[in-house]
mmCIF file of C-alpha atoms and ligand atoms in Angstrom:
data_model
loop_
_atom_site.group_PDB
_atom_site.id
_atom_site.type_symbol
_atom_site.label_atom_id
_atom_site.label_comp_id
_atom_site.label_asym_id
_atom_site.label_seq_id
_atom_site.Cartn_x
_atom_site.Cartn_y
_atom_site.Cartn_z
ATOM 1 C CA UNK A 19 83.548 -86.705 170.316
ATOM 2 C CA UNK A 20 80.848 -85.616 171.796
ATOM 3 C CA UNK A 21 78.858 -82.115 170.639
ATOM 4 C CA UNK A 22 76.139 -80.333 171.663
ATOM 5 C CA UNK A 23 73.716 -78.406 169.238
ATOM 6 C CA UNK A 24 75.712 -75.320 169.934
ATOM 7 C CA UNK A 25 79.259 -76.871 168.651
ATOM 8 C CA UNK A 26 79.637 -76.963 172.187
ATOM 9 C CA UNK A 27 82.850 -79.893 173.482
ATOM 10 C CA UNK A 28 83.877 -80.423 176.916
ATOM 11 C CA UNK A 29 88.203 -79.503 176.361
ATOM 12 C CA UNK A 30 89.155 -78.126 180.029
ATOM 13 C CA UNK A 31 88.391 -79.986 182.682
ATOM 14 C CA UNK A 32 88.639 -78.606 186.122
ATOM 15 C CA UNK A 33 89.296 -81.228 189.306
ATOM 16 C CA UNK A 34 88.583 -80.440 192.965
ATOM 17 C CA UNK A 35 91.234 -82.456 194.903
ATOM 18 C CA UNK A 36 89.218 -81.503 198.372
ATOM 19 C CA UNK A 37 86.522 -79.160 199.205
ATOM 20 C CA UNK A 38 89.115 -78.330 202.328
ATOM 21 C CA UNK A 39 89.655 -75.118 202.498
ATOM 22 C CA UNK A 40 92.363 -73.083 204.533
ATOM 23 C CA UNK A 41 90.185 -69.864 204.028
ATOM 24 C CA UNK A 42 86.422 -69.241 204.277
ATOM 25 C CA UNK A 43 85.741 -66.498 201.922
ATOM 26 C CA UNK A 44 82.752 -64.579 202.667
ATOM 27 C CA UNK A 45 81.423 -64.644 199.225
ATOM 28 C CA UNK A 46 82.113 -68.713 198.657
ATOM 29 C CA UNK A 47 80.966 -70.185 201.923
ATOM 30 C CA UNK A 48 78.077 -68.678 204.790
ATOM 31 C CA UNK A 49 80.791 -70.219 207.420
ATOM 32 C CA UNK A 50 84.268 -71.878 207.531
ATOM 33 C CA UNK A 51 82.895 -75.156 208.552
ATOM 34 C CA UNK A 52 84.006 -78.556 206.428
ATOM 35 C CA UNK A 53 81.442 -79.372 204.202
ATOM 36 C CA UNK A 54 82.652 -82.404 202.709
ATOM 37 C CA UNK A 55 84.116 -85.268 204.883
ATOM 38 C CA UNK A 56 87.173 -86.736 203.956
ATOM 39 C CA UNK A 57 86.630 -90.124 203.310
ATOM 40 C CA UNK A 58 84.061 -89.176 200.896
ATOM 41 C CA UNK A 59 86.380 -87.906 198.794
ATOM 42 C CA UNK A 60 88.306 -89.836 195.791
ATOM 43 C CA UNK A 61 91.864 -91.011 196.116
ATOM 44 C CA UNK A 62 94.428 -89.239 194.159
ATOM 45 C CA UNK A 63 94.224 -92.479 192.323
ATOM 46 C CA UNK A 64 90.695 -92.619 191.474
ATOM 47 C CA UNK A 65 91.011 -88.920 190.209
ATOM 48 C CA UNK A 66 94.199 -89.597 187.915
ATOM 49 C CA UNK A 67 92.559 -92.514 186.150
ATOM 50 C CA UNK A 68 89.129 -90.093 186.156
ATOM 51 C CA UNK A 69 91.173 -87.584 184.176
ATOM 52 C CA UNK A 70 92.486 -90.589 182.075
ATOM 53 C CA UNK A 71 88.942 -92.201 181.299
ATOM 54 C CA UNK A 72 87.462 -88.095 180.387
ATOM 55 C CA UNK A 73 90.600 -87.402 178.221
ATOM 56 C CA UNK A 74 89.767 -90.695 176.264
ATOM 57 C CA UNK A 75 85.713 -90.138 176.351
ATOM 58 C CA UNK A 76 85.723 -86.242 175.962
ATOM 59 C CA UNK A 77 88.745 -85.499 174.119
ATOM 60 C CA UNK A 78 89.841 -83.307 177.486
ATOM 61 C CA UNK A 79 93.039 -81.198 176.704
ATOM 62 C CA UNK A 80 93.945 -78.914 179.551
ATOM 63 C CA UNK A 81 93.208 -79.560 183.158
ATOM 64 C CA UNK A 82 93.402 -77.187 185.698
ATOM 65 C CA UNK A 83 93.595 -78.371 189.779
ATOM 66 C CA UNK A 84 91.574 -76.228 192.219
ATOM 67 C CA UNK A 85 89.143 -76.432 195.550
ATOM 68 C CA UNK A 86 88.534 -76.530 198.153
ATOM 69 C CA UNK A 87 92.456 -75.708 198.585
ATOM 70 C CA UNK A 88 94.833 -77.547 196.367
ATOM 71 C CA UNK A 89 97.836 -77.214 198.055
ATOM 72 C CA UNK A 90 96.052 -78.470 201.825
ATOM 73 C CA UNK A 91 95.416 -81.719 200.091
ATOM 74 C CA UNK A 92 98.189 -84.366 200.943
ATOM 75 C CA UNK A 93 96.960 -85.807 197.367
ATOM 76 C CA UNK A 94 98.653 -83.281 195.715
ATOM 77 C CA UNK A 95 102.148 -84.955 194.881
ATOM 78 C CA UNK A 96 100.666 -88.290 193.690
ATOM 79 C CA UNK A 97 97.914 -86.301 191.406
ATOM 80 C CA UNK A 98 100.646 -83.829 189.834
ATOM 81 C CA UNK A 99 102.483 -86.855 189.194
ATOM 82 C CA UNK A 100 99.594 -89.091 187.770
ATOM 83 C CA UNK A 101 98.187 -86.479 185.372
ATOM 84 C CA UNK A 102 102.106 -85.662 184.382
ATOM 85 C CA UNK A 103 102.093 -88.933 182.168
ATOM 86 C CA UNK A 104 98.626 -88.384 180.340
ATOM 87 C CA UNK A 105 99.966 -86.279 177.832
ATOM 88 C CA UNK A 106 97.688 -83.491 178.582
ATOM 89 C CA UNK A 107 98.785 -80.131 176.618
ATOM 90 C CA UNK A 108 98.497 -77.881 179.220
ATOM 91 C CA UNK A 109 98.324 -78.303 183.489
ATOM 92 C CA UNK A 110 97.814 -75.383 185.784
ATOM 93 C CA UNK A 111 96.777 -74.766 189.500
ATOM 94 C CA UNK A 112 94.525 -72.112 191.210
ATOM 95 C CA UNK A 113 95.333 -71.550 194.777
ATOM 96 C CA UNK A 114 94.929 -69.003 197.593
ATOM 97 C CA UNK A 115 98.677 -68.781 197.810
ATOM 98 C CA UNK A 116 99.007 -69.047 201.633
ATOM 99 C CA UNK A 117 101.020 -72.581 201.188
ATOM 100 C CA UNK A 118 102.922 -71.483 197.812
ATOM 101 C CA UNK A 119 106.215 -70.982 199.674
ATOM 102 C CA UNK A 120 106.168 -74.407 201.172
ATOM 103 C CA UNK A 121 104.982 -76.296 198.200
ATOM 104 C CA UNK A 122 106.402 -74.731 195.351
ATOM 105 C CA UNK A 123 109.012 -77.817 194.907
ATOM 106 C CA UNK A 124 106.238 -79.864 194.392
ATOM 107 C CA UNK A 125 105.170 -77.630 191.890
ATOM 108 C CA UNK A 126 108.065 -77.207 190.445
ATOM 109 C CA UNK A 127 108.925 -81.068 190.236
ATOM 110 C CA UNK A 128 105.714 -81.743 188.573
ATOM 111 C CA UNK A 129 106.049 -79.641 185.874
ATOM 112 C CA UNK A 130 103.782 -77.026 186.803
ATOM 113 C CA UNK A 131 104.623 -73.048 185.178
ATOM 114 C CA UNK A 132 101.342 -71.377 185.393
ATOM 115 C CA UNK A 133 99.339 -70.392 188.587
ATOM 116 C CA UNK A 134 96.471 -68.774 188.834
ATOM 117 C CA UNK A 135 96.320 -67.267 192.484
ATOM 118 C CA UNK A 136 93.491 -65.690 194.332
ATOM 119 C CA UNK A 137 94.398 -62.359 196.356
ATOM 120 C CA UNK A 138 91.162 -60.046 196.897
ATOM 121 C CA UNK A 139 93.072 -57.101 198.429
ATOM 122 C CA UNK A 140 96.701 -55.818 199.804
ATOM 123 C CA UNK A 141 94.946 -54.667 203.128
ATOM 124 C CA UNK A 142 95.927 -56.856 206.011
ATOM 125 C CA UNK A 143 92.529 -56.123 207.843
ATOM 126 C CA UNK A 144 90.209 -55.870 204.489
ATOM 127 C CA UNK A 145 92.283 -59.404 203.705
ATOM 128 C CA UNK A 146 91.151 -61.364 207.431
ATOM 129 C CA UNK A 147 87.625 -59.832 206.634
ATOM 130 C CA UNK A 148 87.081 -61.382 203.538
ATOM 131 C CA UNK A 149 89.129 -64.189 203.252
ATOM 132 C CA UNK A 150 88.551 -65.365 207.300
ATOM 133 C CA UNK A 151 91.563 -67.232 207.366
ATOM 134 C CA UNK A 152 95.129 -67.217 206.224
ATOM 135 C CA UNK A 153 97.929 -63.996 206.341
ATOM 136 C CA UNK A 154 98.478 -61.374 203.459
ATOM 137 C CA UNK A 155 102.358 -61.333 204.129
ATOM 138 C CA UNK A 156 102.589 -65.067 203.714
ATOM 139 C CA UNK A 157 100.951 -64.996 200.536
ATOM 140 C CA UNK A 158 102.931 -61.877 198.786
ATOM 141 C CA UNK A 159 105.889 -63.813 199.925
ATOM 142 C CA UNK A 160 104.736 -66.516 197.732
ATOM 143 C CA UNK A 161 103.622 -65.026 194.882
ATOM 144 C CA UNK A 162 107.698 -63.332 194.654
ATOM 145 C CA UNK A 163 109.100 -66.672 195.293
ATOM 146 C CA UNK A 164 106.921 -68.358 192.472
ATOM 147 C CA UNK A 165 107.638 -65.745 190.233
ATOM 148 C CA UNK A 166 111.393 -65.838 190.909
ATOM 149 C CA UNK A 167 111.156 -69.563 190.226
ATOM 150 C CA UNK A 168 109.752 -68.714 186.410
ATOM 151 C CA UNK A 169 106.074 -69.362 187.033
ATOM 152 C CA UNK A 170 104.055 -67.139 184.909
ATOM 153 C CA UNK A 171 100.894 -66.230 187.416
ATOM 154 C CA UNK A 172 97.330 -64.597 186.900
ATOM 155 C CA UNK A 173 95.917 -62.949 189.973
ATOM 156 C CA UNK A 174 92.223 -63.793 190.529
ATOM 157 C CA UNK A 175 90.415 -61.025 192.614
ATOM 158 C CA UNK A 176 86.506 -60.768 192.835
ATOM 159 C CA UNK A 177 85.731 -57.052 193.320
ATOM 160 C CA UNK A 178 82.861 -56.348 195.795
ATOM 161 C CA UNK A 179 81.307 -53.437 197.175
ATOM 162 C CA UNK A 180 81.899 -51.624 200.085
ATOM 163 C CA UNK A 181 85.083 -54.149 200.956
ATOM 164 C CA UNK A 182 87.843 -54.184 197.938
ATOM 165 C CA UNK A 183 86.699 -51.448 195.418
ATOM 166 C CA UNK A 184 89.356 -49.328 196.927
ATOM 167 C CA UNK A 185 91.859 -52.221 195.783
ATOM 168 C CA UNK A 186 90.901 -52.306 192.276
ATOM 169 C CA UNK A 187 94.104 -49.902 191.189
ATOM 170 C CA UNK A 188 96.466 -50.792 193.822
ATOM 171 C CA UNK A 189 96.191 -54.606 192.858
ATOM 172 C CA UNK A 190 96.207 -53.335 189.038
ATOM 173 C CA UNK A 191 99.873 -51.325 190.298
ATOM 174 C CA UNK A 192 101.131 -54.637 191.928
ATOM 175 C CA UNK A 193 100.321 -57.118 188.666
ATOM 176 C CA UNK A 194 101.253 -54.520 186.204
ATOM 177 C CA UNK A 195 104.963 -53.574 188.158
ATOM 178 C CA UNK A 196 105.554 -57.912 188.297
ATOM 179 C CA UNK A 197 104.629 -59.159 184.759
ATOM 180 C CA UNK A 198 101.576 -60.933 186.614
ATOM 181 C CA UNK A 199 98.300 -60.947 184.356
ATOM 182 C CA UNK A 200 94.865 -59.350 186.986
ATOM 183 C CA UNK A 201 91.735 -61.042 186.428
ATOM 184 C CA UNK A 202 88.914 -59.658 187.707
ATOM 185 C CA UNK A 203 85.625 -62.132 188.611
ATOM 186 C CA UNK A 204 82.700 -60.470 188.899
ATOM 187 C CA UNK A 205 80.579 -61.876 191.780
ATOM 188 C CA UNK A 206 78.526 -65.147 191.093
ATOM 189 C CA UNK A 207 75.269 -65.858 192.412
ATOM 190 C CA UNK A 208 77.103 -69.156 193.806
ATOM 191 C CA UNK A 209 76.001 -70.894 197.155
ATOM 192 C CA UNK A 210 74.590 -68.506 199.905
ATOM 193 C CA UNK A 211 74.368 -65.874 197.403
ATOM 194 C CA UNK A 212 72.336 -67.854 195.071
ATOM 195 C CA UNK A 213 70.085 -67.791 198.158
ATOM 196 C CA UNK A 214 70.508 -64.548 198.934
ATOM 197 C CA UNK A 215 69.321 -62.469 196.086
ATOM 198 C CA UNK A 216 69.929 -58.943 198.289
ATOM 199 C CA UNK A 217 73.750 -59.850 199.687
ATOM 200 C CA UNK A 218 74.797 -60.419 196.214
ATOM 201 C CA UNK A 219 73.535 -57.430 194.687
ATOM 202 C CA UNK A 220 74.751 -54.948 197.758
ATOM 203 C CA UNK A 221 78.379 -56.263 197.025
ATOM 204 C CA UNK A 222 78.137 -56.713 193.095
ATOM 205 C CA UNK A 223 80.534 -54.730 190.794
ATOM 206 C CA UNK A 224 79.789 -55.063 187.444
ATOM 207 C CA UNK A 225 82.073 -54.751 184.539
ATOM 208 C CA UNK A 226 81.653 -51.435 183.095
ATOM 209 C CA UNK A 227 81.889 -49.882 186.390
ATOM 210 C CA UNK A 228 85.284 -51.418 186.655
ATOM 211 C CA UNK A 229 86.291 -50.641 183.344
ATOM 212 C CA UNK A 230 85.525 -46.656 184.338
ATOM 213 C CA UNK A 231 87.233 -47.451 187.330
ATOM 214 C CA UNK A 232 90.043 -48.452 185.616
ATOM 215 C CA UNK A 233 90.058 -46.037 183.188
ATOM 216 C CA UNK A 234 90.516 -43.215 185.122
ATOM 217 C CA UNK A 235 94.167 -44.233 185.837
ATOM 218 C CA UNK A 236 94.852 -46.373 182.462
ATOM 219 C CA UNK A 237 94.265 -45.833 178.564
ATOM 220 C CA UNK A 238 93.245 -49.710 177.688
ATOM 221 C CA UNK A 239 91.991 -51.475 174.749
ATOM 222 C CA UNK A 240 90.754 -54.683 174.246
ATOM 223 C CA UNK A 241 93.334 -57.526 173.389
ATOM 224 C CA UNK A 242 92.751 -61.184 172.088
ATOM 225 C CA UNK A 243 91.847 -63.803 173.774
ATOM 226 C CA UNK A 244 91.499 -67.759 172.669
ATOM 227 C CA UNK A 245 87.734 -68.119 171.515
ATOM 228 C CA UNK A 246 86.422 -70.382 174.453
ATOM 229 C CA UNK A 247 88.222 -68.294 176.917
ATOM 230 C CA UNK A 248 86.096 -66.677 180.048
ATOM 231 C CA UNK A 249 87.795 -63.755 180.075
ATOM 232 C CA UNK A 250 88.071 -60.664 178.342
ATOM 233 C CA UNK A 251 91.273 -59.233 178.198
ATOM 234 C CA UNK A 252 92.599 -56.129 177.417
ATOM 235 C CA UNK A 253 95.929 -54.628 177.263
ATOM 236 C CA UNK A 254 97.214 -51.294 179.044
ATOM 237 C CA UNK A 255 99.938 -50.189 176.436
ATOM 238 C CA UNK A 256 103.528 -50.479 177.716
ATOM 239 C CA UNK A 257 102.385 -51.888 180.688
ATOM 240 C CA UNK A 258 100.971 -55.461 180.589
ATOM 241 C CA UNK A 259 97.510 -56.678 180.385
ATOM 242 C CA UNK A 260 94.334 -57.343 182.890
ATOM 243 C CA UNK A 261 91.433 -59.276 181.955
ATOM 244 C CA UNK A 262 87.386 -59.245 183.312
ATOM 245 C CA UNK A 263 85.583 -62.743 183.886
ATOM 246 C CA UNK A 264 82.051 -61.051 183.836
ATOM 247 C CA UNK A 265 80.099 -63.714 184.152
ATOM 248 C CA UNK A 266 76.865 -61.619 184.326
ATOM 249 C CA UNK A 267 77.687 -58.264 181.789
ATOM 250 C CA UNK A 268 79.466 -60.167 179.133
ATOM 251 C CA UNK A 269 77.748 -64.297 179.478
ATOM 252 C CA UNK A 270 80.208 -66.703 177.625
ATOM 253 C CA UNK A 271 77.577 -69.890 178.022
ATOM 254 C CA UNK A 272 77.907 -70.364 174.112
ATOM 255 C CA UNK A 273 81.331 -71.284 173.985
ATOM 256 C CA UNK A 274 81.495 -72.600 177.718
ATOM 257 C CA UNK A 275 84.125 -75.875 177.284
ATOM 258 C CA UNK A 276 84.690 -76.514 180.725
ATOM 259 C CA UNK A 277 83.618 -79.732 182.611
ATOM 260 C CA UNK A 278 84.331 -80.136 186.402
ATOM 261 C CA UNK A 279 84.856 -83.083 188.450
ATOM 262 C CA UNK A 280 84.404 -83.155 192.135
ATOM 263 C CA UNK A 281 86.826 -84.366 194.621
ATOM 264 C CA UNK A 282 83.747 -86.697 196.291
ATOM 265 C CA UNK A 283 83.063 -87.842 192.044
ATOM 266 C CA UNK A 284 80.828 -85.645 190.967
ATOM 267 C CA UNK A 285 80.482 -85.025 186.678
ATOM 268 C CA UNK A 286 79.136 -81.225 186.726
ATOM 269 C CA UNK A 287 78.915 -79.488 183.279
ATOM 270 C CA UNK A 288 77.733 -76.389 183.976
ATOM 271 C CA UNK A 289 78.224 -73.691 187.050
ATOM 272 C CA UNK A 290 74.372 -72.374 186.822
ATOM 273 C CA UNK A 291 73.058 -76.139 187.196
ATOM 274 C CA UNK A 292 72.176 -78.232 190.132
ATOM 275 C CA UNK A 293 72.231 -81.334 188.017
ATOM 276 C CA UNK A 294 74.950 -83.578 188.681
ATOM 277 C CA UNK A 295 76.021 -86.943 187.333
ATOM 278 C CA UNK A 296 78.313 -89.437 189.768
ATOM 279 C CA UNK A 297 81.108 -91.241 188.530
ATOM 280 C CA UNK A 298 83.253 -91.975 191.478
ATOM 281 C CA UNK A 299 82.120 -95.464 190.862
ATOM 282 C CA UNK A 300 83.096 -95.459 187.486
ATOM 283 C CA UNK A 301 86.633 -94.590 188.474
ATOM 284 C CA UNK A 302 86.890 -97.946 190.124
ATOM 285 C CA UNK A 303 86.151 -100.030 186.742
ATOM 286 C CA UNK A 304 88.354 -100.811 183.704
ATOM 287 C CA UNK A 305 88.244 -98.750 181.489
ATOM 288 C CA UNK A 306 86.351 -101.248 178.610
ATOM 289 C CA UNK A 307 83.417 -100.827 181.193
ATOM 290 C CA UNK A 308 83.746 -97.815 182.387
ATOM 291 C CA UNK A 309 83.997 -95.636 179.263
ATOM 292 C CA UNK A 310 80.757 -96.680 177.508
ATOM 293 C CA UNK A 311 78.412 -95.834 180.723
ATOM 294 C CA UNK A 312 80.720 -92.335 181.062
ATOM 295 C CA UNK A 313 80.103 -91.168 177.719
ATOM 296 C CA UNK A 314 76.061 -91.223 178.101
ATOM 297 C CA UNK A 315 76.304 -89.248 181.710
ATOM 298 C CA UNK A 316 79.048 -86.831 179.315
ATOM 299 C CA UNK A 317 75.890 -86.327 177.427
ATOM 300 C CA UNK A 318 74.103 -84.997 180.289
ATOM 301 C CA UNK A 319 76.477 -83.045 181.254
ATOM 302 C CA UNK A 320 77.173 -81.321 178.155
ATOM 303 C CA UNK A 321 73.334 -80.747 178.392
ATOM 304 C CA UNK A 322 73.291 -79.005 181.244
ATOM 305 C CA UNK A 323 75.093 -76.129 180.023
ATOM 306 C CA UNK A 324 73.432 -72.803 179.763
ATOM 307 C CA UNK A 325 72.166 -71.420 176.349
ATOM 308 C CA UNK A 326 73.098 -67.875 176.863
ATOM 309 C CA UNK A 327 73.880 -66.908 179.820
ATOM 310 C CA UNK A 328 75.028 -67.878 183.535
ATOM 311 C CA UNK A 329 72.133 -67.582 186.455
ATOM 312 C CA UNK A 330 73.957 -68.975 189.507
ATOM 313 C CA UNK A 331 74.048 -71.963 191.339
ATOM 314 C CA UNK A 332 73.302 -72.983 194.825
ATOM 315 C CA UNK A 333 76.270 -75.247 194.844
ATOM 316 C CA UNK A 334 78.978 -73.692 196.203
ATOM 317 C CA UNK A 335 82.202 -73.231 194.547
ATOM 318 C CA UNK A 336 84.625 -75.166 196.957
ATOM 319 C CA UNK A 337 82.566 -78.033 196.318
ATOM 320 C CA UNK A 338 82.267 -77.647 192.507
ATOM 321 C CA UNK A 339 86.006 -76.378 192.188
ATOM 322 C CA UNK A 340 85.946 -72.883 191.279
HETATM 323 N N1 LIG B 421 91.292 -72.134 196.992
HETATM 324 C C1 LIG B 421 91.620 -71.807 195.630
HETATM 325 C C2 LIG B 421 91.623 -70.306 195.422
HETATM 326 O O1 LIG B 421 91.363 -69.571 196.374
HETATM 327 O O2 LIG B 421 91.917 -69.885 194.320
HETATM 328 C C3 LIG B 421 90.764 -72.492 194.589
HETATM 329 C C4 LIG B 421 89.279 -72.575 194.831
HETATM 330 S S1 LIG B 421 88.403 -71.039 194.849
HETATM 331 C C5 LIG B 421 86.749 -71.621 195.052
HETATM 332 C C6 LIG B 421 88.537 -70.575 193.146
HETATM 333 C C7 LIG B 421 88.085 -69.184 192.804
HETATM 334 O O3 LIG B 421 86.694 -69.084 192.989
HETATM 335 C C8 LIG B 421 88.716 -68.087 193.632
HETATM 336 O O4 LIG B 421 89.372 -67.181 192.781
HETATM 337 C C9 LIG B 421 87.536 -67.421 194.303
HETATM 338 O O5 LIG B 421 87.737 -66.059 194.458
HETATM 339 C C10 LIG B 421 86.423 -67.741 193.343
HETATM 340 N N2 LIG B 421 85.077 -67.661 193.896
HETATM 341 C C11 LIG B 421 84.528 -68.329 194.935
HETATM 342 N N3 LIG B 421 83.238 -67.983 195.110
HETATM 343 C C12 LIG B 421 82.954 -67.052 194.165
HETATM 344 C C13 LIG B 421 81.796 -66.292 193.810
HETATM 345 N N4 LIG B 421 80.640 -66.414 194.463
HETATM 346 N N5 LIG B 421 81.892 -65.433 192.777
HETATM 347 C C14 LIG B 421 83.047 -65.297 192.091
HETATM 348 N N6 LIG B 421 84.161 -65.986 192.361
HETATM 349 C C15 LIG B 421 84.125 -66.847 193.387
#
């Protein structure tokens, strides 16, 4: 297995299956355009057997799917049902939600009981401003239908100034009333942002001024949460529980696990690093070849991870998988 100085393993691995995107968030992408073509990006395949060769060469035990778009990608059957077989303890999905109603049998078939879904905001017009793309009502509709189904879902919203702060409670009310757990991302320096040093601080919410903001509707306390986990949670008694990814008030660098794979083949270890390692050619070997040559760029990877604490990245996250 490989270990980094730290006690530091790669155990989650995250897979883009495109860097399409149905949305184009203002805080992930400048514009909506397609930034990654699609014949430069690995069959559904290639990216099964890549999950195979890092499960064997990292000791990878949970893999989450995300974008880009997951559910846009017509690779999504044949991946859910490739990575079905590898005996992985734990598969989930992160989505925008706007195609949940229409693809929640393929979910369903393949196993899939967790979701984690984005939703910034329960404002029709604050929703087209941010997200620039997609329709609120189609989403909510969703989100009951998944939940009716037995998926347990976590609601991903990044708070920013000035557009969503006033959504903070009301999408607290909706999670809390439906069993769903709210996470809250505070803003990465990711992409544009990374560039723009001024954008990202006008719109940044930080965790403490949530937590006040929360707490002036809700007595909360903190909760547990698995030791490599990014978030913080925090239970709101007799209600349910909510949890803060604060990437920049609370760093979790030194017990970062996660590894990411691109959907064009792309090995990235860490978030806050430009290095990259390919593999896509890898993925076309056997695996007596290809396993020795993936466990020294696994290496590099696992160097690449922060010390301390997360600076941002200019690549952006629909490339990376967020
Ligand atoms: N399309 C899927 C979705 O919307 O969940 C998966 C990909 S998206 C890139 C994954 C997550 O990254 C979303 O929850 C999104 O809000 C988050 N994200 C994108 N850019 C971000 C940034 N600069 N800071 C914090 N979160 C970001």
């Amino acid at each position: 297995m490989i270990v980094d100085r730290q006690g530091r393993r790669f155990r989650n691995l995250r897979i883009s299956l495109t860097a399409a995107c149905n949305y184009a968030c203002t805080y992930c992408v400048p514009d909506g355009k397609r930034l990654v073509a699609a014949q430069d990006e690995l069959s559904a395949e290639a990216l099964v057997r890549g999950v195979a060769y890092l499960i064997e060469a990292a000791g990878i035990e949970q893999l989450r799917i995300t974008g880009g778009e997951p559910l846009v990608s017509p690779k999504l059957e044949a991946l859910l049902h490739g990575v079905s077989t590898l005996g992985l303890r734990d598969i989930s999905l992160t989505t925008n939600g706007q195609l949940l109603t229409k693809k929640l049998p393929v979910l369903l078939n393949a196993g899939i009981r967790r979701l984690n879904v984005s939703l910034d905001t329960l404002d029709a017009t604050a929703f087209r401003r941010i997200a620039r793309g997609g329709d609120l009502a189609t989403v909510l509709d969703g989100l009951e239908q998944a939940r009716a189904a037995g998926i347990k879902i976590k609601l991903n919203m990044v708070p920013l100034r000035g557009q969503n702060i006033d959504q903070v409670l009301p999408l607290l009310d909706y999670c809390l009333e439906r069993g769903f757990e709210l996470r809250f991302i505070e803003l990465m320096r990711m992409g544009h942002l990374a560039r723009d040093g001024n954008s990202f601080q006008q719109q940044f919410i930080s965790m403490p001024a949530l937590l006040e903001l929360i707490g002036e509707r809700y007595e909360y306390q903190q909760a547990d949460a698995p030791l490599d986990a990014t978030a913080l949670r925090y239970e709101i008694p007799g209600h349910g529980h909510f949890g803060v990814i604060a990437n920049e008030s609370v760093p979790f660098c030194r017990t970062c696990s996660r590894l990411r794979l691109s959907s064009t083949g792309w090995l990235h270890g860490c978030l806050s690093s430009s290095n990259r390692h390919y593999v896509g050619d890898l993925l076309e070997k056997p695996r007596h070849q290809a396993l020795p040559a993936l466990q020294g760029l696994l290496m590099k990877a696992l160097g690449d991870k922060q010390e301390v604490a997360f600076s941002g990245g200019v690549t952006v996250m629909k490339i990376i998988g967020g």
